[in-house]
Every structure is written in C-alpha cells, then in structure tokens.
PDB file of C-alpha atoms in Angstrom:
ATOM      1  CA  GLN A   1      -0.149   0.044  -0.535  1.00  0.00           C
ATOM      2  CA  VAL A   2       1.570   3.326  -1.250  1.00  0.00           C
ATOM      3  CA  GLN A   3       1.487   5.860   1.487  1.00  0.00           C
ATOM      4  CA  VAL A   4       1.749   9.845   0.380  1.00  0.00           C
ATOM      5  CA  VAL A   5       2.207  11.887   3.092  1.00  0.00           C
ATOM      6  CA  GLU A   6       1.977  15.471   3.407  1.00  0.00           C
ATOM      7  CA  SER A   7       3.619  18.402   6.674  1.00  0.00           C
ATOM      8  CA  GLY A   8       4.875  21.587   6.939  1.00  0.00           C
ATOM      9  CA  GLY A   9       2.129  23.448   6.270  1.00  0.00           C
ATOM     10  CA  GLY A  10       0.346  26.790   7.909  1.00  0.00           C
ATOM     11  CA  LEU A  11      -0.106  30.813   8.591  1.00  0.00           C
ATOM     12  CA  VAL A  12       2.921  33.046   7.740  1.00  0.00           C
ATOM     13  CA  GLN A  13       2.554  36.211   6.334  1.00  0.00           C
ATOM     14  CA  ALA A  14       3.291  37.479   2.651  1.00  0.00           C
ATOM     15  CA  GLY A  15       6.463  37.577   1.975  1.00  0.00           C
ATOM     16  CA  GLY A  16       7.290  35.425   4.437  1.00  0.00           C
ATOM     17  CA  SER A  17       8.790  31.883   3.853  1.00  0.00           C
ATOM     18  CA  MET A  18       7.898  27.325   4.188  1.00  0.00           C
ATOM     19  CA  ARG A  19       8.891  24.645   3.542  1.00  0.00           C
ATOM     20  CA  LEU A  20       6.665  21.269   3.024  1.00  0.00           C
ATOM     21  CA  SER A  21       7.658  17.550   3.658  1.00  0.00           C
ATOM     22  CA  CYS A  22       6.067  14.786   1.656  1.00  0.00           C
ATOM     23  CA  THR A  23       7.009  11.390   2.188  1.00  0.00           C
ATOM     24  CA  VAL A  24       6.103   8.285  -0.530  1.00  0.00           C
ATOM     25  CA  SER A  25       5.970   5.193   0.419  1.00  0.00           C
ATOM     26  CA  VAL A  26       7.033   3.547  -2.860  1.00  0.00           C
ATOM     27  CA  LEU A  27      10.406   0.636  -2.394  1.00  0.00           C
ATOM     28  CA  ALA A  28      11.533   2.759  -6.543  1.00  0.00           C
ATOM     29  CA  PHE A  29      11.623   6.130  -5.248  1.00  0.00           C
ATOM     30  CA  ASP A  30      13.791   7.171  -7.717  1.00  0.00           C
ATOM     31  CA  LEU A  31      11.006   5.414 -10.676  1.00  0.00           C
ATOM     32  CA  TYR A  32       8.914   8.138  -9.852  1.00  0.00           C
ATOM     33  CA  THR A  33       7.860  11.697 -11.286  1.00  0.00           C
ATOM     34  CA  LEU A  34       6.559  13.663  -7.988  1.00  0.00           C
ATOM     35  CA  GLY A  35       5.218  16.926  -7.750  1.00  0.00           C
ATOM     36  CA  TRP A  36       3.136  19.489  -5.395  1.00  0.00           C
ATOM     37  CA  TYR A  37      -0.730  20.956  -6.837  1.00  0.00           C
ATOM     38  CA  ARG A  38      -2.790  22.812  -4.861  1.00  0.00           C
ATOM     39  CA  GLN A  39      -6.063  23.822  -5.070  1.00  0.00           C
ATOM     40  CA  ALA A  40      -7.448  26.817  -3.805  1.00  0.00           C
ATOM     41  CA  PRO A  41     -11.771  26.768  -2.671  1.00  0.00           C
ATOM     42  CA  GLY A  42     -13.776  27.437  -5.532  1.00  0.00           C
ATOM     43  CA  LYS A  43     -11.162  27.123  -8.359  1.00  0.00           C
ATOM     44  CA  THR A  44      -9.163  24.068  -9.507  1.00  0.00           C
ATOM     45  CA  ARG A  45      -6.369  22.325  -8.962  1.00  0.00           C
ATOM     46  CA  GLU A  46      -3.363  23.145 -10.565  1.00  0.00           C
ATOM     47  CA  GLY A  47       0.438  22.457 -10.755  1.00  0.00           C
ATOM     48  CA  VAL A  48       3.170  24.131  -8.960  1.00  0.00           C
ATOM     49  CA  SER A  49       6.161  21.762  -9.070  1.00  0.00           C
ATOM     50  CA  CYS A  50       7.011  18.055 -10.687  1.00  0.00           C
ATOM     51  CA  ILE A  51      10.634  16.853 -10.461  1.00  0.00           C
ATOM     52  CA  ARG A  52      11.814  13.382 -11.275  1.00  0.00           C
ATOM     53  CA  GLY A  53      13.076  10.745  -8.287  1.00  0.00           C
ATOM     54  CA  ASN A  54      16.059   9.867  -9.584  1.00  0.00           C
ATOM     55  CA  GLU A  55      17.793  14.329 -10.274  1.00  0.00           C
ATOM     56  CA  ASP A  56      18.024  17.111  -9.230  1.00  0.00           C
ATOM     57  CA  SER A  57      15.638  19.543 -11.523  1.00  0.00           C
ATOM     58  CA  ALA A  58      12.359  19.850 -11.579  1.00  0.00           C
ATOM     59  CA  THR A  59      10.727  18.826 -14.149  1.00  0.00           C
ATOM     60  CA  TYR A  60       8.736  22.137 -14.451  1.00  0.00           C
ATOM     61  CA  TYR A  61       7.374  25.090 -12.628  1.00  0.00           C
ATOM     62  CA  ARG A  62       4.000  26.828 -12.964  1.00  0.00           C
ATOM     63  CA  ASP A  63       4.528  30.433 -14.300  1.00  0.00           C
ATOM     64  CA  SER A  64       3.965  32.101 -10.886  1.00  0.00           C
ATOM     65  CA  VAL A  65       6.343  29.817  -8.151  1.00  0.00           C
ATOM     66  CA  LYS A  66       9.445  30.450 -10.775  1.00  0.00           C
ATOM     67  CA  GLY A  67      11.999  31.192  -8.891  1.00  0.00           C
ATOM     68  CA  ARG A  68       9.997  31.693  -5.269  1.00  0.00           C
ATOM     69  CA  PHE A  69       9.804  27.865  -4.809  1.00  0.00           C
ATOM     70  CA  THR A  70      12.533  25.662  -5.029  1.00  0.00           C
ATOM     71  CA  ILE A  71      11.002  21.717  -5.432  1.00  0.00           C
ATOM     72  CA  SER A  72      14.040  19.192  -4.107  1.00  0.00           C
ATOM     73  CA  THR A  73      13.930  15.223  -3.314  1.00  0.00           C
ATOM     74  CA  ASP A  74      16.362  13.015  -0.178  1.00  0.00           C
ATOM     75  CA  ARG A  75      16.175   9.630  -1.940  1.00  0.00           C
ATOM     76  CA  ALA A  76      17.784   8.276   0.986  1.00  0.00           C
ATOM     77  CA  SER A  77      14.374   8.678   2.840  1.00  0.00           C
ATOM     78  CA  LYS A  78      12.467   9.475   0.095  1.00  0.00           C
ATOM     79  CA  THR A  79      10.825  12.466   1.031  1.00  0.00           C
ATOM     80  CA  LEU A  80      10.076  14.830  -1.697  1.00  0.00           C
ATOM     81  CA  TYR A  81      10.250  19.365  -0.298  1.00  0.00           C
ATOM     82  CA  LEU A  82       8.911  22.478  -1.083  1.00  0.00           C
ATOM     83  CA  GLU A  83      10.816  25.844  -0.377  1.00  0.00           C
ATOM     84  CA  MET A  84       8.813  28.404  -0.121  1.00  0.00           C
ATOM     85  CA  SER A  85       9.903  32.451  -0.419  1.00  0.00           C
ATOM     86  CA  ASN A  86       8.530  35.576  -0.715  1.00  0.00           C
ATOM     87  CA  LEU A  87       4.650  34.348  -0.437  1.00  0.00           C
ATOM     88  CA  LYS A  88       1.520  36.050  -2.147  1.00  0.00           C
ATOM     89  CA  SER A  89      -1.578  35.599  -0.696  1.00  0.00           C
ATOM     90  CA  GLU A  90      -2.613  34.104  -3.904  1.00  0.00           C
ATOM     91  CA  ASP A  91      -0.314  31.003  -2.932  1.00  0.00           C
ATOM     92  CA  THR A  92      -2.993  30.482  -0.140  1.00  0.00           C
ATOM     93  CA  ALA A  93      -4.523  27.187  -1.443  1.00  0.00           C
ATOM     94  CA  THR A  94      -3.842  23.199  -0.164  1.00  0.00           C
ATOM     95  CA  TYR A  95      -1.569  21.855  -1.888  1.00  0.00           C
ATOM     96  CA  TYR A  96      -1.378  18.322  -2.618  1.00  0.00           C
ATOM     97  CA  CYS A  97       2.050  16.104  -3.790  1.00  0.00           C
ATOM     98  CA  ALA A  98       1.638  13.201  -6.432  1.00  0.00           C
ATOM     99  CA  ALA A  99       3.801  10.022  -7.102  1.00  0.00           C
ATOM    100  CA  GLN A 100       3.597   7.931 -10.376  1.00  0.00           C
ATOM    101  CA  ARG A 101       5.496   5.776 -11.802  1.00  0.00           C
ATOM    102  CA  LYS A 102       6.415   6.136 -15.884  1.00  0.00           C
ATOM    103  CA  THR A 103       4.792   9.626 -16.546  1.00  0.00           C
ATOM    104  CA  TYR A 104       6.502  13.465 -17.395  1.00  0.00           C
ATOM    105  CA  PRO A 105       6.886  15.853 -16.050  1.00  0.00           C
ATOM    106  CA  CYS A 106       4.061  15.264 -13.705  1.00  0.00           C
ATOM    107  CA  PRO A 107       1.878  13.197 -12.124  1.00  0.00           C
ATOM    108  CA  SER A 108      -1.878  12.890 -13.435  1.00  0.00           C
ATOM    109  CA  LEU A 109      -5.051  12.023 -11.312  1.00  0.00           C
ATOM    110  CA  SER A 110      -4.431   8.760 -11.858  1.00  0.00           C
ATOM    111  CA  GLY A 111      -1.606   8.562  -9.529  1.00  0.00           C
ATOM    112  CA  TYR A 112      -1.095   8.255  -5.374  1.00  0.00           C
ATOM    113  CA  TRP A 113      -1.966  11.217  -3.949  1.00  0.00           C
ATOM    114  CA  GLY A 114      -1.833  12.846  -0.298  1.00  0.00           C
ATOM    115  CA  GLN A 115      -4.137  14.384   1.840  1.00  0.00           C
ATOM    116  CA  GLY A 116      -3.167  17.540   1.256  1.00  0.00           C
ATOM    117  CA  THR A 117      -2.051  20.480   3.932  1.00  0.00           C
ATOM    118  CA  GLN A 118      -3.291  24.084   3.781  1.00  0.00           C
ATOM    119  CA  VAL A 119      -0.938  27.416   3.649  1.00  0.00           C
ATOM    120  CA  THR A 120      -2.687  30.421   4.147  1.00  0.00           C
ATOM    121  CA  VAL A 121      -0.419  33.162   3.523  1.00  0.00           C
ATOM    122  CA  SER A 122      -1.665  36.532   5.417  1.00  0.00           C
ATOM    123  CA  SER A 123      -1.810  40.212   4.023  1.00  0.00           C
TER     124      SER A 123
END
C-alpha cells in the first residue's frame, strides 16, 4: 500500500517562507515522478512543481512560482520538499503531493495522492 503524506503547512505572513515535506512510501523512489499541486477555494487544482525521483532538476515549475519556490528530493528518506519563499496571498491553498511511475513531466490524477496540507498566507 503506497502512502503519500504531506506536512509543513500553516499560517505565514506575506513575504515569508515555508517548507513543505512529503514522504512517499514506495520501493523504487527513483522510478517515480513526484509533484506538488495546490487548490484554492472555488478554484481548480493546479500544478505547482514536479521532479523525477532520480534527478536533481525540476521537470516543471508553474510560471507564478518560478524564482520563489524550489522543489527537491531526499532519496535516502524518500521525501519530497517544496521550499517556498516570498509568499503571496495568492499562494494560499491546500497543497497536495503526488507520485506516479512512467509519467512526465508531472503525476496525473491516476497517481498516488496525499490528503493535502493547508498553506495560508496573510497579507
């Protein structure tokens, strides 16, 4: 049973920073494509950033987060991270972690998904 568990959300002031973590309990972490998505109230879920488990460079960043967010992995602990800086009120959303094999550049809805963690940016 694959488990995807996010952590690290909370309340932060605009301009502040926050790091999200996601542990992915899969055997072959390197074979997975991993991603962060977010969904704000009343809006559709959107991709934020994605990366392959065996690479250090991201496969995708949403334009609105480029230069502010950094995706990374720790293969030893099978953990996905999202470092967020210069946060804006429009970054407020529930952030989801996803993992899927044999997909590029990002996991799809048919992958494994976590339950989400809330990020609230106060202005």
